[in-house]
Coordinates of C-alpha atoms in Angstrom, one line a residue:
G588 CA 121.1 102.7 106.8
Y589 CA 117.5 103.8 106.5
K590 CA 114.5 101.5 106.9
L591 CA 110.8 101.4 106.0
T592 CA 108.8 98.5 107.3
F593 CA 105.3 98.2 105.8
Q594 CA 102.4 96.5 107.4
S595 CA 98.9 96.3 105.8
S596 CA 98.1 100.0 106.2
T597 CA 100.8 101.3 108.5
F598 CA 104.5 101.7 108.4
I599 CA 107.5 102.3 110.6
G600 CA 110.5 104.3 109.4
E601 CA 114.0 104.4 111.0
F602 CA 116.8 106.8 110.3
S603 CA 120.5 105.6 110.5
T604 CA 120.6 107.2 114.0
G605 CA 117.9 104.8 115.2
D606 CA 115.2 107.6 115.5
K607 CA 111.9 106.3 114.4
F608 CA 108.7 107.7 112.8
S609 CA 105.5 106.0 111.8
G610 CA 102.1 106.5 110.2
K611 CA 99.7 105.2 107.6
W612 CA 100.3 104.6 103.9
N613 CA 98.1 104.0 100.9
V614 CA 98.8 102.9 97.4
D615 CA 97.0 102.7 94.1
P616 CA 98.8 100.0 92.1
K617 CA 97.1 100.8 88.8
A618 CA 98.1 104.5 88.9
R619 CA 101.3 103.7 90.8
T620 CA 100.5 106.5 93.2
M621 CA 101.4 106.4 96.9
Y622 CA 101.2 108.6 99.9
F623 CA 102.2 108.6 103.5
I624 CA 100.4 110.2 106.5
I625 CA 103.0 110.6 109.1
S626 CA 101.7 110.6 112.7
E627 CA 104.8 110.2 114.7
K628 CA 107.8 112.3 113.8
P629 CA 111.4 111.7 114.9
A630 CA 112.6 113.9 117.7
K631 CA 115.8 115.0 115.8
F632 CA 117.1 115.1 112.3
T633 CA 120.4 115.3 110.6
S634 CA 120.4 117.5 107.5
F635 CA 120.4 114.3 105.4
D636 CA 117.5 112.8 107.5
H637 CA 115.6 116.0 106.8
S638 CA 116.0 115.6 103.1
I639 CA 114.7 112.0 103.2
F640 CA 111.8 113.0 105.5
A641 CA 110.8 115.8 103.1
V642 CA 110.6 113.4 100.2
L643 CA 108.6 110.9 102.2
K644 CA 106.1 113.6 103.3
D645 CA 105.5 114.5 99.7
V646 CA 105.6 111.2 97.9
K647 CA 103.3 111.2 94.8
Y648 CA 104.2 108.0 93.0
Y649 CA 106.5 105.0 93.1
K650 CA 108.4 102.7 90.8
G651 CA 109.9 99.4 91.6
D652 CA 109.8 95.6 91.8
S653 CA 110.4 92.9 94.4
H654 CA 114.0 94.2 94.9
T655 CA 113.8 98.0 94.8
L656 CA 111.3 100.6 95.7
E657 CA 111.7 104.2 94.4
L658 CA 109.5 106.8 96.1
H659 CA 109.2 110.0 94.1
S660 CA 108.0 113.4 95.4
D661 CA 108.5 114.8 91.9
K662 CA 110.6 114.0 88.8
D663 CA 113.8 115.3 90.4
N664 CA 113.5 114.0 94.0
L665 CA 113.3 110.4 95.0
I666 CA 114.5 107.9 97.6
R667 CA 115.5 104.4 96.6
F668 CA 115.2 101.5 99.0
N669 CA 116.5 98.0 98.4
H670 CA 114.8 95.0 99.9
E671 CA 116.6 93.8 103.0
R672 CA 117.5 90.1 102.8

């Protein structure tokens, strides 16, 4: 699976291949907007990894609760993450 691990202002992402990427994130909870600044990119991508990475680079807003996080780059493109238990 794919992972995003959030710290107070940074994040680490991991593709199913184990390749990692990282950077900073910011959120406005009132407007439900979010963005990522990616500083470390993975060395290689599968075509599906590339699709996920493209949405992450362009995230504009989010939806979710304590179980699910949807990151939207526009109304037609999103990634849904479930909380790992």
